[in-house]
mmCIF file of C-alpha atoms in Angstrom:
data_model
loop_
_atom_site.group_PDB
_atom_site.id
_atom_site.type_symbol
_atom_site.label_atom_id
_atom_site.label_comp_id
_atom_site.label_asym_id
_atom_site.label_seq_id
_atom_site.Cartn_x
_atom_site.Cartn_y
_atom_site.Cartn_z
ATOM 1 C CA MET A 1 15.618 6.673 15.248
ATOM 2 C CA SER A 2 18.224 6.219 12.533
ATOM 3 C CA PHE A 3 20.252 3.023 12.265
ATOM 4 C CA SER A 4 22.108 1.979 15.390
ATOM 5 C CA PHE A 5 22.925 -1.252 17.139
ATOM 6 C CA PRO A 6 20.290 -1.799 19.853
ATOM 7 C CA THR A 7 20.856 -3.407 23.206
ATOM 8 C CA LYS A 8 17.255 -4.360 23.971
ATOM 9 C CA LYS A 9 15.678 -7.460 22.486
ATOM 10 C CA ILE A 10 12.494 -7.064 20.378
ATOM 11 C CA ASP A 11 10.093 -9.973 19.988
ATOM 12 C CA TYR A 12 8.389 -9.008 16.736
ATOM 13 C CA LEU A 13 10.239 -7.069 14.044
ATOM 14 C CA PHE A 14 8.268 -5.788 11.053
ATOM 15 C CA MET A 15 10.263 -5.013 7.880
ATOM 16 C CA THR A 16 9.000 -2.551 5.254
ATOM 17 C CA ASN A 17 10.353 -0.795 2.167
ATOM 18 C CA SER A 18 10.089 2.725 3.562
ATOM 19 C CA LEU A 19 8.334 4.901 6.104
ATOM 20 C CA SER A 20 5.781 6.044 3.538
ATOM 21 C CA GLY A 21 4.815 5.723 -0.098
ATOM 22 C CA GLY A 22 1.945 3.271 -0.222
ATOM 23 C CA GLY A 23 -0.870 1.476 1.529
ATOM 24 C CA ALA A 24 1.348 -1.317 2.843
ATOM 25 C CA GLU A 25 3.712 1.071 4.603
ATOM 26 C CA ARG A 26 0.920 3.114 6.150
ATOM 27 C CA ALA A 27 -0.990 0.048 7.311
ATOM 28 C CA ILE A 28 2.095 -1.395 9.001
ATOM 29 C CA ASN A 29 2.855 1.927 10.716
ATOM 30 C CA ILE A 30 -0.656 1.969 12.170
ATOM 31 C CA ALA A 31 -0.464 -1.698 13.174
ATOM 32 C CA VAL A 32 2.864 -1.469 15.032
ATOM 33 C CA ASN A 33 1.699 1.647 16.873
ATOM 34 C CA GLU A 34 -1.423 -0.146 18.053
ATOM 35 C CA LEU A 35 0.576 -3.241 19.051
ATOM 36 C CA SER A 36 2.871 -1.020 21.093
ATOM 37 C CA LYS A 37 -0.137 0.467 22.900
ATOM 38 C CA LYS A 38 -0.974 -3.076 23.971
ATOM 39 C CA GLU A 39 2.548 -3.421 25.413
ATOM 40 C CA ILE A 40 3.730 -5.857 22.762
ATOM 41 C CA SER A 41 7.490 -5.904 22.150
ATOM 42 C CA VAL A 42 7.498 -4.691 18.554
ATOM 43 C CA GLY A 43 9.871 -2.795 16.283
ATOM 44 C CA LEU A 44 10.089 -1.568 12.693
ATOM 45 C CA LEU A 45 13.001 -1.988 10.285
ATOM 46 C CA VAL A 46 12.826 0.374 7.291
ATOM 47 C CA ILE A 47 15.111 -0.312 4.335
ATOM 48 C CA ASN A 48 14.853 2.669 1.965
ATOM 49 C CA ASP A 49 15.198 6.338 2.820
ATOM 50 C CA GLY A 50 12.125 8.538 2.431
ATOM 51 C CA PRO A 51 9.770 11.061 4.052
ATOM 52 C CA GLN A 52 7.644 10.414 7.113
ATOM 53 C CA ASP A 53 4.113 9.144 6.649
ATOM 54 C CA LEU A 54 0.989 10.814 8.018
ATOM 55 C CA TYR A 55 1.005 8.027 10.624
ATOM 56 C CA ALA A 56 4.596 8.003 11.840
ATOM 57 C CA PRO A 57 5.744 4.900 13.735
ATOM 58 C CA LYS A 58 5.994 5.395 17.487
ATOM 59 C CA VAL A 59 7.932 2.198 18.153
ATOM 60 C CA PRO A 60 11.701 1.515 18.022
ATOM 61 C CA THR A 61 12.389 2.204 14.334
ATOM 62 C CA PHE A 62 15.625 1.299 12.579
ATOM 63 C CA GLU A 63 16.155 3.151 9.319
ATOM 64 C CA LEU A 64 18.810 1.765 6.987
ATOM 65 C CA LYS A 65 18.335 4.857 4.788
ATOM 66 C CA ARG A 66 19.274 3.017 1.614
ATOM 67 C CA LYS A 67 18.881 5.218 -1.454
ATOM 68 C CA TRP A 68 15.857 4.157 -3.485
ATOM 69 C CA GLN A 69 17.061 2.372 -6.661
ATOM 70 C CA GLY A 70 20.545 2.639 -5.194
ATOM 71 C CA GLY A 71 21.980 -0.370 -6.999
ATOM 72 C CA LEU A 72 23.653 -3.615 -5.967
ATOM 73 C CA PHE A 73 26.323 -2.137 -3.677
ATOM 74 C CA SER A 74 23.788 -0.234 -1.567
ATOM 75 C CA LEU A 75 21.640 -3.366 -1.407
ATOM 76 C CA LEU A 76 24.530 -5.514 -0.134
ATOM 77 C CA PHE A 77 25.480 -2.859 2.424
ATOM 78 C CA ALA A 78 21.859 -2.665 3.613
ATOM 79 C CA PHE A 79 21.725 -6.463 3.886
ATOM 80 C CA MET A 80 24.858 -6.558 6.048
ATOM 81 C CA LYS A 81 23.464 -3.903 8.389
ATOM 82 C CA THR A 82 20.148 -5.773 8.521
ATOM 83 C CA TYR A 83 21.846 -9.043 9.428
ATOM 84 C CA PHE A 84 23.816 -7.538 12.312
ATOM 85 C CA LEU A 85 20.770 -5.615 13.521
ATOM 86 C CA VAL A 86 18.498 -8.667 13.504
ATOM 87 C CA ALA A 87 21.203 -10.797 15.154
ATOM 88 C CA ARG A 88 21.405 -8.211 17.950
ATOM 89 C CA LEU A 89 17.635 -7.853 18.380
ATOM 90 C CA LYS A 90 17.037 -11.637 18.387
ATOM 91 C CA PRO A 91 13.343 -11.389 17.406
ATOM 92 C CA LYS A 92 11.031 -14.348 17.741
ATOM 93 C CA VAL A 93 9.412 -13.462 14.420
ATOM 94 C CA LEU A 94 10.377 -11.383 11.377
ATOM 95 C CA ILE A 95 7.344 -10.027 9.492
ATOM 96 C CA LEU A 96 8.211 -9.305 5.846
ATOM 97 C CA ASN A 97 6.136 -6.801 3.865
ATOM 98 C CA CYS A 98 6.595 -6.532 0.068
ATOM 99 C CA ASP A 99 9.376 -7.598 -2.314
ATOM 100 C CA LEU A 100 12.527 -6.014 -0.868
ATOM 101 C CA PRO A 101 11.903 -7.097 2.757
ATOM 102 C CA GLU A 102 11.066 -10.575 1.409
ATOM 103 C CA PHE A 103 14.406 -10.684 -0.405
ATOM 104 C CA MET A 104 16.296 -9.571 2.685
ATOM 105 C CA GLY A 105 14.401 -11.814 5.085
ATOM 106 C CA ALA A 106 14.670 -14.934 2.963
ATOM 107 C CA PHE A 107 18.453 -14.952 3.429
ATOM 108 C CA LEU A 108 18.582 -13.808 7.059
ATOM 109 C CA PHE A 109 19.278 -17.190 8.622
ATOM 110 C CA GLY A 110 18.755 -17.513 12.355
ATOM 111 C CA PRO A 111 16.431 -18.899 15.037
ATOM 112 C CA TRP A 112 13.630 -16.469 14.220
ATOM 113 C CA LYS A 113 10.506 -17.511 12.365
ATOM 114 C CA LEU A 114 9.383 -15.781 9.177
ATOM 115 C CA VAL A 115 5.945 -14.404 8.382
ATOM 116 C CA VAL A 116 5.369 -13.111 4.846
ATOM 117 C CA VAL A 117 2.545 -10.643 4.237
ATOM 118 C CA GLU A 118 1.000 -10.761 0.768
ATOM 119 C CA HIS A 119 -0.123 -7.233 -0.097
ATOM 120 C CA VAL A 120 -0.841 -7.467 -3.850
ATOM 121 C CA THR A 121 -2.183 -9.857 -6.448
ATOM 122 C CA LYS A 122 1.003 -9.817 -8.534
ATOM 123 C CA PRO A 123 4.117 -9.430 -6.363
ATOM 124 C CA TRP A 124 7.532 -9.448 -8.020
ATOM 125 C CA SER A 125 5.888 -8.360 -11.285
ATOM 126 C CA ASN A 126 9.090 -6.642 -12.468
ATOM 127 C CA ARG A 127 11.537 -9.332 -11.291
ATOM 128 C CA LEU A 128 9.826 -12.664 -11.801
ATOM 129 C CA THR A 129 12.978 -14.815 -11.839
ATOM 130 C CA LEU A 130 14.303 -13.310 -8.607
ATOM 131 C CA GLY A 131 10.834 -13.532 -7.102
ATOM 132 C CA LYS A 132 10.615 -17.249 -7.853
ATOM 133 C CA LEU A 133 13.975 -17.816 -6.155
ATOM 134 C CA VAL A 134 13.007 -15.814 -3.079
ATOM 135 C CA ARG A 135 9.627 -17.539 -2.766
ATOM 136 C CA ARG A 136 11.333 -20.920 -3.085
ATOM 137 C CA VAL A 137 13.730 -20.098 -0.260
ATOM 138 C CA LEU A 138 10.854 -18.815 1.889
ATOM 139 C CA SER A 139 8.968 -22.044 1.234
ATOM 140 C CA ILE A 140 11.972 -24.191 2.181
ATOM 141 C CA ARG A 141 12.272 -22.189 5.403
ATOM 142 C CA LYS A 142 8.617 -23.022 6.175
ATOM 143 C CA SER A 143 7.500 -19.395 6.314
ATOM 144 C CA SER A 144 3.992 -18.565 7.464
ATOM 145 C CA TRP A 145 1.697 -16.411 5.341
ATOM 146 C CA VAL A 146 -0.704 -13.547 6.022
ATOM 147 C CA VAL A 147 -2.959 -12.015 3.372
ATOM 148 C CA VAL A 148 -4.354 -8.505 3.808
ATOM 149 C CA SER A 149 -7.466 -9.294 1.789
ATOM 150 C CA ASP A 150 -9.430 -12.537 1.679
ATOM 151 C CA HIS A 151 -9.284 -12.569 -2.150
ATOM 152 C CA LEU A 152 -5.480 -12.839 -2.145
ATOM 153 C CA LYS A 153 -3.544 -16.086 -2.476
ATOM 154 C CA PRO A 154 0.249 -16.157 -1.997
ATOM 155 C CA TRP A 155 1.988 -16.271 -5.361
ATOM 156 C CA LEU A 156 3.765 -19.602 -5.983
ATOM 157 C CA SER A 157 2.517 -20.872 -2.627
ATOM 158 C CA GLU A 158 -0.979 -21.906 -3.589
ATOM 159 C CA GLY A 159 -2.686 -24.375 -1.302
ATOM 160 C CA ILE A 160 -0.793 -23.377 1.842
ATOM 161 C CA LYS A 161 -2.593 -22.223 4.953
ATOM 162 C CA THR A 162 -2.933 -18.440 5.235
ATOM 163 C CA GLU A 163 -4.273 -16.047 7.834
ATOM 164 C CA HIS A 164 -6.375 -13.050 6.799
ATOM 165 C CA ILE A 165 -5.459 -9.902 8.739
ATOM 166 C CA PRO A 166 -6.843 -6.760 7.053
ATOM 167 C CA ASN A 167 -4.952 -3.506 6.815
ATOM 168 C CA ALA A 168 -5.973 -1.035 9.474
ATOM 169 C CA ILE A 169 -7.157 2.446 8.603
ATOM 170 C CA PHE A 170 -7.086 5.493 10.901
ATOM 171 C CA GLU A 171 -5.616 5.766 14.328
ATOM 172 C CA GLN A 172 -7.959 4.656 17.086
ATOM 173 C CA ASN A 173 -7.973 8.145 18.585
ATOM 174 C CA GLU A 174 -8.916 9.709 15.244
ATOM 175 C CA SER A 175 -12.628 9.925 15.967
ATOM 176 C CA LYS A 176 -13.505 12.323 13.179
ATOM 177 C CA VAL A 177 -12.512 11.921 9.553
ATOM 178 C CA ARG A 178 -12.805 14.834 7.165
ATOM 179 C CA GLN A 179 -15.762 14.163 4.877
ATOM 180 C CA ILE A 180 -15.477 15.507 1.350
ATOM 181 C CA VAL A 181 -18.311 17.696 0.097
ATOM 182 C CA SER A 182 -18.597 16.447 -3.456
ATOM 183 C CA GLY A 183 -20.682 19.213 -5.046
ATOM 184 C CA ASN A 184 -22.712 18.714 -8.218
ATOM 185 C CA GLN A 185 -20.364 19.491 -11.096
ATOM 186 C CA ILE A 186 -17.151 17.622 -11.921
ATOM 187 C CA GLU A 187 -14.294 20.131 -11.930
ATOM 188 C CA ARG A 188 -11.152 17.975 -11.676
ATOM 189 C CA LEU A 189 -10.046 14.359 -11.938
ATOM 190 C CA VAL A 190 -7.792 12.995 -9.186
ATOM 191 C CA PHE A 191 -5.292 10.133 -9.106
ATOM 192 C CA ILE A 192 -3.696 8.902 -5.857
ATOM 193 C CA GLY A 193 -0.983 6.245 -5.820
ATOM 194 C CA ARG A 194 2.438 5.106 -6.971
ATOM 195 C CA LEU A 195 3.329 5.988 -10.539
ATOM 196 C CA THR A 196 3.913 2.467 -11.845
ATOM 197 C CA LYS A 197 2.911 1.801 -15.442
ATOM 198 C CA ALA A 198 1.831 -1.835 -15.343
ATOM 199 C CA GLN A 199 -0.079 -1.926 -12.060
ATOM 200 C CA LYS A 200 -1.526 1.532 -11.397
ATOM 201 C CA GLN A 201 -1.839 2.595 -15.066
ATOM 202 C CA PRO A 202 -1.595 6.371 -14.413
ATOM 203 C CA GLN A 203 -1.157 6.855 -18.175
ATOM 204 C CA TRP A 204 -4.911 6.343 -18.448
ATOM 205 C CA MET A 205 -5.352 9.661 -16.629
ATOM 206 C CA LEU A 206 -3.782 11.478 -19.592
ATOM 207 C CA ASP A 207 -6.094 9.722 -22.047
ATOM 208 C CA ILE A 208 -9.166 10.419 -19.921
ATOM 209 C CA SER A 209 -8.173 14.074 -19.547
ATOM 210 C CA GLU A 210 -7.687 14.444 -23.288
ATOM 211 C CA ILE A 211 -11.100 12.942 -24.076
ATOM 212 C CA SER A 212 -13.081 14.606 -21.276
ATOM 213 C CA LYS A 213 -11.285 17.983 -21.508
ATOM 214 C CA LEU A 214 -10.948 18.047 -17.703
ATOM 215 C CA PRO A 215 -7.829 18.872 -15.676
ATOM 216 C CA VAL A 216 -6.074 16.162 -13.665
ATOM 217 C CA VAL A 217 -4.163 16.299 -10.383
ATOM 218 C CA ILE A 218 -1.822 13.436 -9.506
ATOM 219 C CA TYR A 219 -0.686 12.710 -5.943
ATOM 220 C CA GLY A 220 2.109 10.161 -5.887
ATOM 221 C CA ASP A 221 5.568 9.449 -7.210
ATOM 222 C CA GLY A 222 7.448 6.664 -8.945
ATOM 223 C CA LEU A 223 9.740 5.663 -11.779
ATOM 224 C CA TYR A 224 7.091 6.458 -14.384
ATOM 225 C CA ARG A 225 6.700 10.118 -13.405
ATOM 226 C CA ASP A 226 9.182 11.600 -15.899
ATOM 227 C CA ASP A 227 7.516 9.811 -18.811
ATOM 228 C CA LEU A 228 4.092 11.025 -17.722
ATOM 229 C CA VAL A 229 5.274 14.619 -17.330
ATOM 230 C CA SER A 230 6.887 14.557 -20.763
ATOM 231 C CA ASP A 231 3.832 12.998 -22.420
ATOM 232 C CA SER A 232 1.448 15.477 -20.797
ATOM 233 C CA LYS A 233 3.523 18.400 -22.117
ATOM 234 C CA VAL A 234 3.689 16.965 -25.640
ATOM 235 C CA ARG A 235 -0.087 16.531 -25.623
ATOM 236 C CA ASN A 236 -0.615 19.968 -24.020
ATOM 237 C CA LEU A 237 -2.755 18.537 -21.230
ATOM 238 C CA ASP A 238 -3.676 20.232 -17.962
ATOM 239 C CA ILE A 239 -1.991 17.715 -15.612
ATOM 240 C CA LYS A 240 -0.503 18.776 -12.277
ATOM 241 C CA PHE A 241 1.992 16.448 -10.555
ATOM 242 C CA HIS A 242 2.198 17.013 -6.807
ATOM 243 C CA GLY A 243 4.489 14.096 -5.889
ATOM 244 C CA PHE A 244 4.106 12.268 -2.616
ATOM 245 C CA ILE A 245 1.811 13.960 -0.072
ATOM 246 C CA SER A 246 1.281 12.273 3.295
ATOM 247 C CA ASN A 247 -2.410 13.190 3.423
ATOM 248 C CA PRO A 248 -3.770 13.748 -0.107
ATOM 249 C CA TRP A 249 -7.341 13.716 1.214
ATOM 250 C CA ASN A 250 -6.790 17.212 2.574
ATOM 251 C CA GLU A 251 -6.171 18.316 -1.030
ATOM 252 C CA ILE A 252 -9.499 16.993 -2.371
ATOM 253 C CA PHE A 253 -12.410 19.398 -2.535
ATOM 254 C CA SER A 254 -15.863 19.921 -3.949
ATOM 255 C CA GLY A 255 -15.924 19.068 -7.643
ATOM 256 C CA ASP A 256 -13.147 16.441 -7.482
ATOM 257 C CA LEU A 257 -13.666 12.935 -8.855
ATOM 258 C CA LEU A 258 -11.256 10.158 -7.863
ATOM 259 C CA ILE A 259 -10.193 7.818 -10.685
ATOM 260 C CA VAL A 260 -8.692 4.383 -9.896
ATOM 261 C CA PRO A 261 -7.433 2.906 -13.202
ATOM 262 C CA SER A 262 -5.313 0.097 -11.677
ATOM 263 C CA ALA A 263 -4.843 -3.132 -13.628
ATOM 264 C CA TRP A 264 -4.598 -4.968 -10.313
ATOM 265 C CA GLU A 265 -4.536 -4.174 -6.622
ATOM 266 C CA GLY A 266 -4.040 -5.890 -3.309
ATOM 267 C CA ASP A 267 -6.139 -4.456 -0.545
ATOM 268 C CA GLY A 268 -7.039 -1.289 -2.465
ATOM 269 C CA LEU A 269 -6.599 1.037 0.499
ATOM 270 C CA VAL A 270 -7.127 4.149 -1.624
ATOM 271 C CA VAL A 271 -10.598 2.839 -2.460
ATOM 272 C CA VAL A 272 -11.340 2.000 1.178
ATOM 273 C CA GLU A 273 -10.239 5.426 2.436
ATOM 274 C CA ALA A 274 -12.134 7.206 -0.354
ATOM 275 C CA LEU A 275 -15.347 5.385 0.549
ATOM 276 C CA SER A 276 -14.878 6.226 4.228
ATOM 277 C CA ARG A 277 -14.640 9.917 3.327
ATOM 278 C CA GLY A 278 -17.514 10.039 0.863
ATOM 279 C CA VAL A 279 -15.243 10.803 -2.109
ATOM 280 C CA PRO A 280 -16.927 10.344 -5.538
ATOM 281 C CA ILE A 281 -15.145 7.528 -7.340
ATOM 282 C CA LEU A 282 -14.795 5.640 -10.625
ATOM 283 C CA LEU A 283 -12.784 2.413 -10.835
ATOM 284 C CA ASN A 284 -11.345 0.142 -13.474
ATOM 285 C CA SER A 285 -13.527 -2.923 -13.992
ATOM 286 C CA VAL A 286 -11.019 -5.590 -12.902
ATOM 287 C CA ALA A 287 -11.527 -8.394 -10.395
ATOM 288 C CA ASP A 288 -9.410 -6.753 -7.669
ATOM 289 C CA LEU A 289 -11.724 -3.722 -7.734
ATOM 290 C CA THR A 290 -15.121 -5.209 -8.631
ATOM 291 C CA ARG A 291 -14.790 -7.329 -5.480
ATOM 292 C CA PHE A 292 -15.763 -4.218 -3.509
ATOM 293 C CA GLY A 293 -19.249 -4.725 -4.885
ATOM 294 C CA LEU A 294 -19.998 -1.113 -5.765
ATOM 295 C CA PRO A 295 -22.893 -0.466 -8.174
ATOM 296 C CA GLU A 296 -22.118 -0.901 -11.868
ATOM 297 C CA LYS A 297 -22.090 2.858 -12.459
ATOM 298 C CA HIS A 298 -18.748 3.077 -10.604
ATOM 299 C CA TYR A 299 -16.896 0.724 -12.986
ATOM 300 C CA CYS A 300 -15.372 1.463 -16.382
ATOM 301 C CA GLU A 301 -13.559 -0.718 -18.931
ATOM 302 C CA ASN A 302 -11.059 1.676 -20.561
ATOM 303 C CA PRO A 303 -10.232 5.407 -20.876
ATOM 304 C CA ASN A 304 -13.049 5.975 -23.362
ATOM 305 C CA ASP A 305 -15.508 4.340 -20.995
ATOM 306 C CA PHE A 306 -14.252 6.502 -18.103
ATOM 307 C CA ALA A 307 -14.715 9.628 -20.213
ATOM 308 C CA PHE A 308 -18.218 8.550 -21.226
ATOM 309 C CA ARG A 309 -19.219 7.937 -17.578
ATOM 310 C CA ILE A 310 -17.768 11.305 -16.623
ATOM 311 C CA SER A 311 -19.919 12.976 -19.296
ATOM 312 C CA LEU A 312 -23.022 11.242 -17.887
ATOM 313 C CA TYR A 313 -22.342 12.496 -14.346
ATOM 314 C CA LYS A 314 -20.688 15.812 -15.191
ATOM 315 C CA ASN A 315 -23.515 17.719 -13.483
ATOM 316 C CA ASN A 316 -24.394 15.016 -10.948
ATOM 317 C CA LEU A 317 -21.175 14.277 -9.083
ATOM 318 C CA GLU A 318 -23.126 13.274 -5.964
ATOM 319 C CA GLY A 319 -24.338 10.281 -7.952
ATOM 320 C CA LEU A 320 -20.827 8.808 -7.858
ATOM 321 C CA VAL A 321 -20.494 8.867 -4.053
ATOM 322 C CA GLY A 322 -20.456 5.336 -2.634
ATOM 323 C CA ASP A 323 -23.471 4.066 -0.710
ATOM 324 C CA VAL A 324 -23.005 4.775 3.015
ATOM 325 C CA GLU A 325 -24.117 1.336 4.222
ATOM 326 C CA LEU A 326 -21.953 -0.468 1.683
ATOM 327 C CA ALA A 327 -18.987 1.724 2.578
ATOM 328 C CA GLN A 328 -19.445 0.919 6.265
ATOM 329 C CA LYS A 329 -19.550 -2.791 5.474
ATOM 330 C CA ILE A 330 -16.266 -2.534 3.551
ATOM 331 C CA ILE A 331 -14.605 -0.511 6.319
ATOM 332 C CA SER A 332 -15.786 -2.694 9.204
ATOM 333 C CA GLY A 333 -13.088 -4.848 10.750
ATOM 334 C CA ARG A 334 -10.324 -2.356 9.912
ATOM 335 C CA ASN A 335 -10.306 -0.601 13.256
ATOM 336 C CA PRO A 336 -6.662 -0.564 14.430
ATOM 337 C CA GLU A 337 -7.539 -2.174 17.774
ATOM 338 C CA ILE A 338 -9.321 -5.076 16.058
ATOM 339 C CA VAL A 339 -6.444 -5.530 13.614
ATOM 340 C CA ALA A 340 -3.868 -5.406 16.430
ATOM 341 C CA THR A 341 -5.734 -8.098 18.360
ATOM 342 C CA LYS A 342 -5.619 -10.352 15.293
ATOM 343 C CA TRP A 343 -1.884 -9.745 14.941
ATOM 344 C CA ILE A 344 -1.302 -10.513 18.638
ATOM 345 C CA ASN A 345 -3.160 -13.810 18.418
ATOM 346 C CA TYR A 346 -1.406 -14.779 15.205
ATOM 347 C CA LEU A 347 2.116 -13.837 16.309
ATOM 348 C CA SER A 348 1.820 -15.512 19.699
ATOM 349 C CA GLU A 349 0.732 -18.705 17.923
ATOM 350 C CA ASN A 350 3.593 -18.498 15.399
ATOM 351 C CA SER A 351 6.339 -17.716 17.888
ATOM 352 C CA ARG A 352 5.995 -20.969 19.839
#
């Protein structure tokens, strides 16, 4: 539903940036749907306008429809609507996911308790001063903390007690997942994710394409897109930008190699979903990605190293498919029902 003033109280209100766009949003959509199946009083408050995700929320959903990058006025207007909405819903707990919901939630004063979910290694990377202020307020308000991966520690809140609740993947009733047939020869390079320069480093895809002489397809959107499009034209590279697609896995076929050049990640859901589908993959050799424990052949240090590894496996793409047993180990524990049970136990404990 779009924004309206509700009459029914909701116990647990999750706040996210948007309905879609990244791993955090998708994981929360899946989680609230599973909580609702277990007859938990749960709702979703979505700040920014945007398209539906592959896994649309099936719970009471309140969309503020703020324009992305809409400026200070739109932010203040969204905050006012959020305050009146939360005051009407009277939740026991507000669950804040990512920077903007943190900012809003930190200054929503009321009887509700706050739970902050740490999704990435470096939150507030573009607004450090504001981030420090928000985290200070959240600390003063004695917020509780959840991390989506056991390697994460809340920024500026080191030493505090955290709960590890992994991001769920796939709906429980989705019994069959499309497996990618990788083929033998590398035909295209694929990037999936937000187009953010510092974190996701999509600019590496242009360098790798130039060195390897292979075409690239990019699924995702972000502030950095215009620069990438312009650069690819200047360099006369075969790069196709498809924008946001709710299910990019349906666009990956035999001969495609997934490249993950991120400088840092949180849970790395793109990696998890790729492994579950048998997608051939190469990753940047950084701590947030080496923690998956894939064999050394899957990790590269820089664009030149990626291109060299691609040349080694150009006619042996199957060799870059993740080990089945290792993939299963990484995926285990992410079943939506298991994740929902962890959320139920945690929220009931933190709403007393």
